[in-house]
XYZ file of C-alpha atoms in Angstrom:
625
model
C 69.629 95.007 61.821
C 70.549 97.603 58.377
C 73.031 100.044 59.867
C 71.933 103.009 58.801
C 75.701 104.885 58.074
C 75.938 101.691 55.830
C 72.274 102.653 53.869
C 73.800 106.897 53.478
C 77.020 105.212 52.357
C 75.555 103.355 49.697
C 73.838 106.349 48.402
C 70.296 105.797 49.847
C 70.133 109.040 52.069
C 65.910 109.070 52.134
C 66.009 105.833 53.000
C 68.138 106.468 55.825
C 65.936 109.759 57.077
C 63.374 107.861 56.402
C 64.047 104.638 59.101
C 64.580 107.618 60.957
C 61.424 109.261 61.396
C 59.637 105.727 61.420
C 62.113 104.437 63.675
C 64.313 106.552 65.523
C 66.928 105.602 64.682
C 70.201 107.716 64.249
C 72.297 109.547 60.921
C 75.665 109.505 61.909
C 78.003 111.075 59.041
C 81.201 110.202 61.134
C 82.550 106.752 62.594
C 81.476 106.792 66.768
C 84.410 109.254 68.049
C 84.824 108.570 71.820
C 87.130 110.957 74.572
C 87.871 109.823 78.058
C 89.313 113.196 79.999
C 91.681 112.746 83.760
C 90.519 116.441 85.041
C 92.959 118.298 86.900
C 93.991 118.259 90.271
C 96.310 115.647 90.495
C 99.881 114.148 90.008
C 101.016 115.480 86.931
C 104.418 114.090 86.956
C 102.783 110.023 85.610
C 100.110 109.350 83.826
C 97.014 107.805 85.819
C 96.073 104.481 85.124
C 91.652 104.981 84.217
C 91.692 106.496 81.147
C 94.634 104.216 79.570
C 92.420 101.096 80.936
C 89.048 102.145 79.757
C 90.886 103.367 76.220
C 92.829 100.177 75.673
C 88.806 98.292 76.488
C 86.934 100.416 74.180
C 89.556 100.529 71.002
C 89.578 96.802 71.644
C 85.598 96.698 70.546
C 86.245 99.104 67.842
C 85.722 102.265 69.209
C 87.400 105.050 68.337
C 88.914 106.604 71.148
C 90.616 110.146 71.277
C 92.220 110.444 76.121
C 92.998 113.970 76.654
C 94.689 114.345 80.558
C 93.483 117.035 81.361
C 95.517 117.175 84.930
C 98.967 117.844 82.573
C 97.258 119.113 79.911
C 95.440 122.615 82.450
C 98.149 122.691 85.014
C 100.815 123.538 81.444
C 98.332 126.250 80.903
C 97.672 127.936 84.170
C 101.575 127.911 84.924
C 102.446 129.421 81.772
C 104.530 132.594 82.452
C 102.578 134.787 80.990
C 99.485 134.026 82.745
C 100.717 133.847 86.763
C 101.511 137.545 85.638
C 98.285 137.986 85.115
C 97.842 136.172 88.564
C 100.163 138.531 90.104
C 98.123 141.432 88.694
C 95.115 140.057 89.926
C 96.782 139.658 93.244
C 97.970 143.235 92.918
C 94.389 144.655 92.184
C 92.018 142.590 94.978
C 93.984 144.071 97.243
C 94.096 146.905 96.451
C 89.846 147.169 96.101
C 90.128 145.803 99.374
C 92.167 148.493 101.009
C 90.090 151.170 98.890
C 86.596 149.084 101.635
C 85.873 151.512 104.689
C 85.401 148.401 106.262
C 85.802 144.375 105.409
C 83.573 141.966 105.873
C 84.660 138.530 107.908
C 85.164 136.296 104.125
C 86.776 139.571 102.842
C 88.988 139.735 105.961
C 90.335 135.668 105.028
C 90.920 136.469 101.615
C 93.056 139.958 102.629
C 94.989 138.225 104.539
C 95.449 134.977 102.044
C 95.950 138.083 99.129
C 98.776 139.432 101.128
C 100.206 136.265 102.835
C 100.462 135.292 98.469
C 101.877 138.227 97.248
C 105.375 137.813 97.359
C 104.305 134.051 95.287
C 102.520 136.241 93.388
C 105.728 138.154 91.973
C 108.275 135.750 92.377
C 106.410 133.045 90.567
C 105.856 134.448 86.822
C 109.986 134.678 86.851
C 110.999 131.465 87.618
C 108.059 128.971 86.216
C 110.110 128.500 83.260
C 112.901 126.688 84.673
C 111.258 124.953 87.084
C 109.066 123.174 84.709
C 111.865 122.687 82.433
C 114.121 121.432 85.450
C 111.654 118.413 86.602
C 111.913 117.339 82.871
C 115.522 117.600 82.221
C 117.526 114.702 82.798
C 120.418 116.136 83.989
C 118.732 119.155 85.997
C 116.488 116.969 87.857
C 119.014 115.388 89.792
C 120.854 118.710 91.297
C 119.323 118.900 94.379
C 119.754 122.738 94.642
C 117.154 122.870 91.595
C 114.971 120.602 91.974
C 114.759 122.066 95.511
C 114.000 125.760 93.498
C 111.614 124.369 91.502
C 109.502 122.587 93.748
C 109.581 125.437 95.572
C 108.582 127.975 92.598
C 105.396 125.496 91.484
C 104.609 126.003 95.314
C 104.623 129.320 95.429
C 102.506 129.591 91.665
C 99.559 127.738 93.427
C 100.001 129.384 96.355
C 99.974 133.025 93.819
C 96.669 131.473 92.538
C 94.491 130.684 95.114
C 95.104 133.690 96.219
C 94.376 135.526 93.133
C 90.634 133.243 93.340
C 90.384 133.341 97.038
C 88.805 131.953 98.626
C 89.953 129.015 96.689
C 92.740 126.696 97.662
C 94.058 124.715 94.586
C 97.309 122.077 94.486
C 97.995 118.991 93.224
C 96.410 117.008 95.723
C 93.220 119.506 96.423
C 90.666 122.140 94.759
C 88.725 123.023 97.125
C 86.619 126.289 98.251
C 84.591 126.845 101.569
C 81.697 125.997 100.564
C 82.922 123.444 97.868
C 80.461 120.645 96.840
C 77.150 121.556 99.027
C 74.915 121.673 96.518
C 74.459 121.871 92.778
C 74.014 125.634 92.562
C 77.516 126.362 94.653
C 79.079 123.959 92.287
C 77.798 125.949 89.198
C 78.436 128.933 91.122
C 82.603 127.764 91.887
C 82.408 126.942 87.950
C 82.472 130.324 86.943
C 85.352 132.487 85.116
C 85.562 134.636 88.252
C 85.576 131.281 90.288
C 88.097 129.340 88.366
C 90.924 129.795 87.358
C 90.912 126.616 84.809
C 87.976 127.795 83.347
C 89.142 129.700 79.720
C 91.032 126.215 79.486
C 87.834 123.939 80.057
C 86.166 126.213 77.000
C 88.746 125.647 74.743
C 89.102 122.451 75.629
C 85.329 121.765 74.886
C 85.159 124.052 71.497
C 88.057 121.478 70.456
C 86.250 118.644 71.040
C 83.180 120.505 69.697
C 85.256 120.432 66.006
C 86.218 117.142 66.152
C 82.481 116.180 66.289
C 83.168 114.070 69.504
C 80.065 111.444 69.933
C 80.795 110.561 74.242
C 83.237 112.638 76.552
C 84.307 110.404 79.973
C 85.414 112.147 82.683
C 87.796 110.116 84.783
C 87.566 111.123 88.736
C 89.782 108.980 90.474
C 90.432 111.252 93.591
C 88.506 114.404 95.923
C 90.333 117.366 94.560
C 89.157 115.947 91.318
C 85.392 116.764 92.027
C 84.649 120.279 91.389
C 87.237 120.913 88.013
C 85.217 117.776 86.664
C 81.616 119.492 87.061
C 83.182 122.225 85.892
C 84.240 121.442 82.917
C 81.148 119.023 81.910
C 79.267 122.697 82.447
C 81.579 123.555 79.471
C 81.412 120.443 77.635
C 77.069 121.282 77.919
C 77.559 124.673 76.650
C 80.249 124.307 73.812
C 79.266 120.835 72.264
C 76.062 118.502 71.383
C 78.156 115.274 73.082
C 76.964 113.208 75.915
C 78.962 114.099 79.014
C 79.378 110.614 81.691
C 81.889 110.606 84.602
C 82.720 108.104 86.576
C 85.434 106.487 88.974
C 86.194 105.879 92.131
C 85.534 109.341 93.573
C 81.786 109.699 91.916
C 80.889 106.310 92.823
C 80.792 106.686 96.192
C 79.050 109.768 95.919
C 76.722 108.663 93.346
C 75.643 105.804 95.529
C 74.774 107.223 98.406
C 72.037 109.507 96.972
C 68.736 108.390 94.861
C 65.345 110.602 93.969
C 65.904 114.093 93.828
C 69.379 114.553 95.072
C 70.812 112.673 93.073
C 69.045 114.251 89.717
C 70.913 117.553 91.087
C 74.206 116.043 91.642
C 74.456 114.396 88.062
C 74.361 117.670 87.126
C 75.487 118.665 84.203
C 75.981 114.807 83.443
C 73.875 113.531 81.327
C 74.938 109.491 83.168
C 77.138 108.559 85.825
C 78.651 104.851 85.415
C 79.029 103.489 88.957
C 81.673 100.641 89.973
C 83.980 99.674 87.088
C 83.377 100.762 84.297
C 84.905 98.563 81.965
C 81.691 96.799 79.751
C 79.257 99.638 81.418
C 81.127 102.473 78.918
C 81.162 100.477 76.309
C 77.380 99.223 76.287
C 77.043 103.349 76.442
C 78.589 104.078 74.097
C 76.804 101.337 71.536
C 73.354 102.842 73.045
C 74.412 106.180 72.260
C 75.634 104.861 68.628
C 72.470 103.638 67.996
C 70.334 106.798 68.869
C 69.553 106.313 72.579
C 69.824 109.567 75.105
C 70.103 107.242 78.077
C 70.070 109.585 81.854
C 70.872 108.596 85.012
C 72.880 106.281 86.725
C 74.599 103.490 84.818
C 76.000 100.655 87.270
C 78.903 98.419 85.973
C 79.764 95.081 85.524
C 82.185 93.400 87.356
C 85.049 91.661 85.507
C 85.773 88.268 87.416
C 88.422 87.254 84.525
C 90.930 89.333 84.679
C 92.504 87.177 81.358
C 89.687 89.331 79.314
C 91.433 92.338 80.126
C 93.895 94.400 77.353
C 96.651 96.301 78.692
C 96.543 99.426 79.813
C 96.918 101.804 75.470
C 98.647 104.951 76.377
C 98.824 105.820 73.212
C 97.862 109.415 72.400
C 98.284 110.781 75.975
C 101.143 113.057 76.144
C 104.050 111.457 77.526
C 106.628 113.642 76.864
C 105.137 116.345 78.788
C 104.785 114.620 82.692
C 107.139 116.882 85.038
C 109.321 114.137 84.841
C 112.816 113.384 83.040
C 111.615 110.122 82.850
C 108.361 107.494 81.877
C 106.696 105.885 84.653
C 104.372 103.749 83.691
C 101.463 102.104 86.165
C 99.611 98.860 85.426
C 97.251 97.187 87.305
C 98.025 93.197 88.032
C 95.407 92.550 90.507
C 92.347 94.208 91.577
C 90.098 94.333 94.853
C 91.984 93.481 98.367
C 92.511 90.023 99.648
C 91.777 91.142 102.471
C 88.817 93.238 102.974
C 87.651 93.117 105.984
C 89.719 97.029 107.243
C 86.860 98.395 108.782
C 88.590 101.557 108.496
C 87.851 101.046 105.510
C 85.970 102.567 102.390
C 88.197 102.345 99.340
C 87.602 102.101 95.447
C 85.118 100.773 93.696
C 82.918 98.969 96.138
C 79.579 99.989 97.305
C 81.331 98.991 101.307
C 84.890 97.849 102.056
C 86.865 96.782 98.525
C 85.832 95.262 95.731
C 86.154 91.717 96.563
C 89.951 90.417 94.698
C 90.961 88.991 91.177
C 94.238 88.676 89.278
C 95.724 88.760 86.018
C 97.688 86.035 85.387
C 101.732 86.674 85.852
C 102.560 85.487 82.465
C 100.253 88.284 81.254
C 101.581 90.445 83.515
C 104.530 89.929 81.756
C 103.812 90.046 78.467
C 102.063 93.174 79.286
C 104.949 94.874 81.132
C 107.378 93.512 78.860
C 105.727 95.338 75.247
C 104.905 97.919 77.197
C 108.421 98.459 78.548
C 109.131 98.004 74.631
C 106.946 100.123 73.281
C 107.451 103.717 75.581
C 111.520 102.595 77.133
C 110.054 102.274 80.769
C 112.397 101.067 83.043
C 110.742 102.158 86.411
C 106.495 100.690 86.434
C 104.289 101.870 89.714
C 101.954 98.285 90.198
C 98.622 100.539 91.334
C 95.685 98.446 92.560
C 94.214 98.356 96.039
C 97.125 95.598 97.806
C 99.754 93.519 96.054
C 99.700 90.133 97.963
C 103.199 88.273 98.607
C 102.158 85.261 96.493
C 101.516 87.160 92.943
C 104.001 89.699 93.938
C 106.884 86.921 93.980
C 105.804 85.456 91.592
C 105.863 88.068 89.407
C 109.153 89.021 89.901
C 110.442 85.268 89.162
C 109.514 85.934 86.270
C 110.637 89.617 85.431
C 114.290 87.648 86.629
C 114.063 85.042 84.107
C 113.294 86.622 81.322
C 115.821 89.903 81.408
C 113.215 92.792 81.070
C 115.667 94.702 83.779
C 112.706 96.842 85.533
C 112.060 97.746 88.167
C 108.596 98.140 90.155
C 107.028 99.667 93.374
C 103.570 98.865 94.775
C 101.683 99.195 98.291
C 101.338 95.781 100.624
C 100.145 94.581 103.430
C 102.856 93.913 106.263
C 102.272 90.183 105.650
C 104.612 87.516 108.089
C 105.526 86.566 104.508
C 107.272 88.540 103.598
C 110.339 87.349 105.676
C 114.185 87.503 104.682
C 113.972 84.550 101.967
C 110.892 86.397 99.962
C 112.381 89.196 100.463
C 115.481 88.108 98.370
C 113.153 86.560 95.741
C 111.542 90.637 95.152
C 115.118 91.958 95.121
C 116.218 90.204 92.804
C 113.673 90.926 90.467
C 113.550 94.454 90.585
C 111.257 95.925 92.902
C 112.448 98.716 94.149
C 109.851 100.372 96.843
C 106.853 99.405 99.055
C 104.620 101.521 101.126
C 103.200 99.113 104.004
C 99.929 99.485 105.571
C 101.208 100.067 109.022
C 98.391 102.025 109.983
C 99.381 101.900 114.122
C 101.118 99.808 116.056
C 99.208 99.695 119.391
C 97.543 96.293 119.368
C 94.201 97.322 121.052
C 93.985 99.564 117.966
C 95.415 96.830 115.717
C 92.254 94.639 116.516
C 89.681 97.129 116.676
C 90.689 97.904 112.829
C 90.580 94.042 111.879
C 94.216 94.151 110.368
C 95.293 90.524 110.799
C 98.913 91.224 111.639
C 99.819 91.343 114.849
C 102.911 94.439 114.846
C 105.639 91.901 115.902
C 105.465 90.445 112.446
C 105.230 94.381 110.857
C 108.899 94.339 112.029
C 109.640 91.539 111.019
C 107.915 91.996 107.196
C 109.890 95.625 107.253
C 113.417 94.715 108.647
C 113.180 91.643 105.566
C 112.708 94.135 102.942
C 115.031 96.916 103.880
C 118.209 95.097 104.391
C 117.251 92.963 101.036
C 117.491 96.625 99.186
C 113.843 97.380 99.456
C 113.327 101.187 100.146
C 110.282 100.311 102.667
C 107.494 103.433 103.645
C 105.651 102.593 106.179
C 101.644 104.392 105.962
C 100.218 104.703 109.575
C 97.533 107.216 110.989
C 96.240 108.010 114.346
C 93.061 108.836 116.129
C 91.171 106.038 115.374
C 88.431 106.255 117.103
C 88.930 105.328 120.997
C 92.471 105.626 120.685
C 94.217 106.813 124.129
C 96.827 109.616 123.465
C 99.677 106.243 125.003
C 98.139 103.888 122.024
C 99.416 107.336 119.067
C 102.135 107.785 120.927
C 103.261 103.759 120.651
C 102.765 104.838 116.852
C 105.435 107.079 116.818
C 107.754 105.179 119.064
C 107.561 102.094 116.812
C 108.412 103.761 113.569
C 111.579 105.918 115.510
C 112.750 101.934 116.285
C 112.489 100.875 112.624
C 114.048 104.614 111.492
C 116.855 102.762 110.210
C 114.663 100.615 108.390
C 112.541 103.015 106.623
C 113.098 105.001 104.003
C 109.500 107.099 104.240
C 106.955 107.706 106.794
C 103.902 108.875 106.708
C 101.543 109.572 109.333
C 97.576 110.673 109.060
C 94.745 111.166 110.852
C 91.776 108.596 110.817
C 89.010 110.592 108.424
C 85.853 108.668 108.753
C 84.285 107.471 105.148
C 80.093 106.575 104.414
C 81.285 102.527 103.366
C 83.667 101.521 106.143
C 82.555 98.965 108.768
C 83.169 102.010 111.729
C 80.508 104.427 109.681
C 77.851 101.763 108.823
C 78.030 100.758 112.594
C 79.571 103.526 114.600
C 78.471 102.020 117.995
C 81.143 99.346 118.099
C 83.415 101.496 118.069
C 83.023 103.964 120.059
C 81.040 106.342 118.228
C 77.807 108.408 119.759
C 76.866 110.568 116.685
C 78.019 110.705 113.603
C 76.444 113.506 111.463
C 77.203 116.044 108.034
C 76.781 119.560 107.591
C 73.603 121.514 106.958
C 72.359 122.208 103.497
C 75.099 119.159 102.396
C 73.532 117.798 99.330
C 75.817 115.911 98.366
C 77.059 114.075 101.441
C 80.247 115.446 101.248
C 81.774 115.649 104.665
C 80.789 112.718 107.518
C 81.666 113.886 111.150
C 81.636 112.176 114.466
C 81.773 112.739 117.694
C 83.362 109.864 120.422
C 81.190 108.866 123.541
C 85.019 109.774 124.844
C 86.603 113.029 124.648
C 88.964 112.862 122.410
C 92.918 114.009 122.593
C 92.505 117.794 123.759
C 94.676 120.307 124.599
C 98.427 119.898 125.755
C 98.170 115.980 124.523
C 97.778 117.448 121.101
C 100.563 119.239 121.329
C 102.299 117.321 122.252
C 101.913 114.496 120.116
C 102.486 117.414 116.890
C 105.334 117.921 118.700
C 106.697 114.363 118.635
C 105.896 114.174 114.982
C 107.647 116.968 114.132
C 110.469 115.649 116.028
C 110.675 112.119 114.181
C 109.762 113.844 110.772
C 113.656 115.386 111.174
C 115.600 111.753 111.114
C 114.002 112.700 106.590
C 114.115 114.976 104.198
C 109.638 114.440 103.581
C 107.690 116.182 101.382
C 104.714 116.730 100.097
C 102.354 114.910 97.137
C 103.894 114.704 94.298
C 107.326 116.149 94.792
C 110.210 113.982 95.807
C 109.968 112.612 99.732
C 106.767 111.763 98.985
C 105.192 108.243 99.320
C 104.504 106.329 96.349
C 104.956 109.507 93.911
C 106.834 108.793 90.287
C 109.853 111.763 92.212
C 110.692 109.164 94.883
C 110.657 106.203 92.220
C 113.260 107.869 90.797
C 115.721 108.725 93.453
C 115.314 105.284 94.873
C 116.643 104.393 91.277
C 119.998 107.052 91.457
C 120.198 107.409 94.411
C 118.923 103.909 96.654
C 116.872 103.694 99.078
C 118.633 105.588 101.815
C 118.299 109.090 99.932
C 114.974 110.398 101.943
C 117.381 109.267 105.408
C 118.933 112.546 107.511
C 122.110 111.583 107.998
C 122.535 109.043 105.728
C 123.837 110.946 102.906
C 125.884 114.441 103.595
C 124.326 117.503 104.794
C 122.528 118.800 101.248
C 122.060 115.711 99.805
C 118.307 116.437 98.987
C 116.657 119.040 100.753
C 112.839 118.997 102.132
C 110.293 120.353 104.179
C 109.446 118.859 107.906
C 106.688 116.457 108.507
C 103.787 116.548 110.392
C 100.343 114.883 111.147
C 98.501 114.774 107.680
C 95.081 115.107 107.023
C 93.554 111.817 104.637
C 91.119 113.298 102.868
C 88.264 111.088 101.200
C 84.636 111.107 99.771
């Protein structure tokens, strides 16, 4: 097929136009250009993997890519002092308007309470925000506990003030929600209006920027639930301000779109022309080629799972604002593997899979080492986070040996299953090969619950793995949760007792609360797990909420209070912070603090009082789509 742009370059414009009229060919004045965008709101302390991975794939196939970390850009824009001063003024104005009313509706009462609660935050945050952001990026101030604590407190205050100014919004680096978030396409569009969306003006300016660049395709990558509403708001701005084909993909949107069909799917697509579900490389490239040929794709595009990961290039970070992340040095993500090699945990629906998890695959070890060496040399990174569903001890050991043999000096962290094979000998190999931190999926310490979960690891083996890694010098973080269906109060307390028993070997821990997700076996076969009923919210067209009732009565009243109190008491042994700050599991800041202060930096009593202050822990809600 003769390319129309070749004809045009040869001066045969009339022939090219004739071909367009007769055959529907598309006349392209400029080379094909694709923008890949990572939207707010999530962790701004390090780049996320999705855009660099897709960028690398497209660039190796000669597609021009403009990567944009809109999460970092949007938060930089929103946290500027003049804009926060405007937030302060908006808070005062809304308080005054409500106080002038003779009576307040229930919604107005909630807004009034939120506004008053954040009034001091709105006044103080603008004065300290510049120093706070500078501290988080400064190679000396970042390590000063008092300055770090003040910076975190200032950013948190700014986010509370922003939320109040746009009440009933709640927005931070993990969430973006309103009382009726994502119930319908109409509500999504209403939440994208300037009076409801603090990012609205930024999205409009980004759309204008892409229009000026003559971008042909815009791909929006949505990894986490907190990005869903902002991704839709951005897409609405792109449709108003550009002529580009707008597509979306990523785990959060995949898990939503694969459950919808017919009219509900059409409404859910909303401002997006297409949505790529499951793994995106092959499908996105095909979509770009179709647009390049002048086609107008619509609807859901099913991605193709890449079986041979040796085909994948290393993630390409060129074009991202690597000097603007809120950290004093760069922590780079890398994906040695995809999917889960265990893949049968009954509570899990994670990543780019219809149910459960994706099939497990690995990059060749030598390829991994080559990629790490090249990324280290190019970007000066010394700390990497291996981002994948789970990391097998076998390939972890192989990589660690290679890092040591090559003398790369790389430190790395990841998530792992607490396998029996994580014995003292293997822990020593991992430590000598640069492992800095690992978050272990402990889940529960109650044998019956572990059996229901189909974890496949006795709690005694979990404890041995924790001790082996810790004694080898690895920062071990425990990921646990309570309230799995039919779990008793006594079984929940067993998990707390287990964490207490190994606390000298844990650098951090989290105790979440079980959340039912559509693709988990528990949701697909609820009766087998003591669940009497599963339902969604009336009017929830996108099916984002999933609720259930057990056949037996769950923990209530005094038992729940006692459990919460036990978690709070246990948390006093650590200096815990919420994501993404130092003192939260698997974050860039936490990993950097391990490099400077060692694996016990967040354990109270392990260091002098005040070494790194933090907040009390609690049971946290695990939210997913």
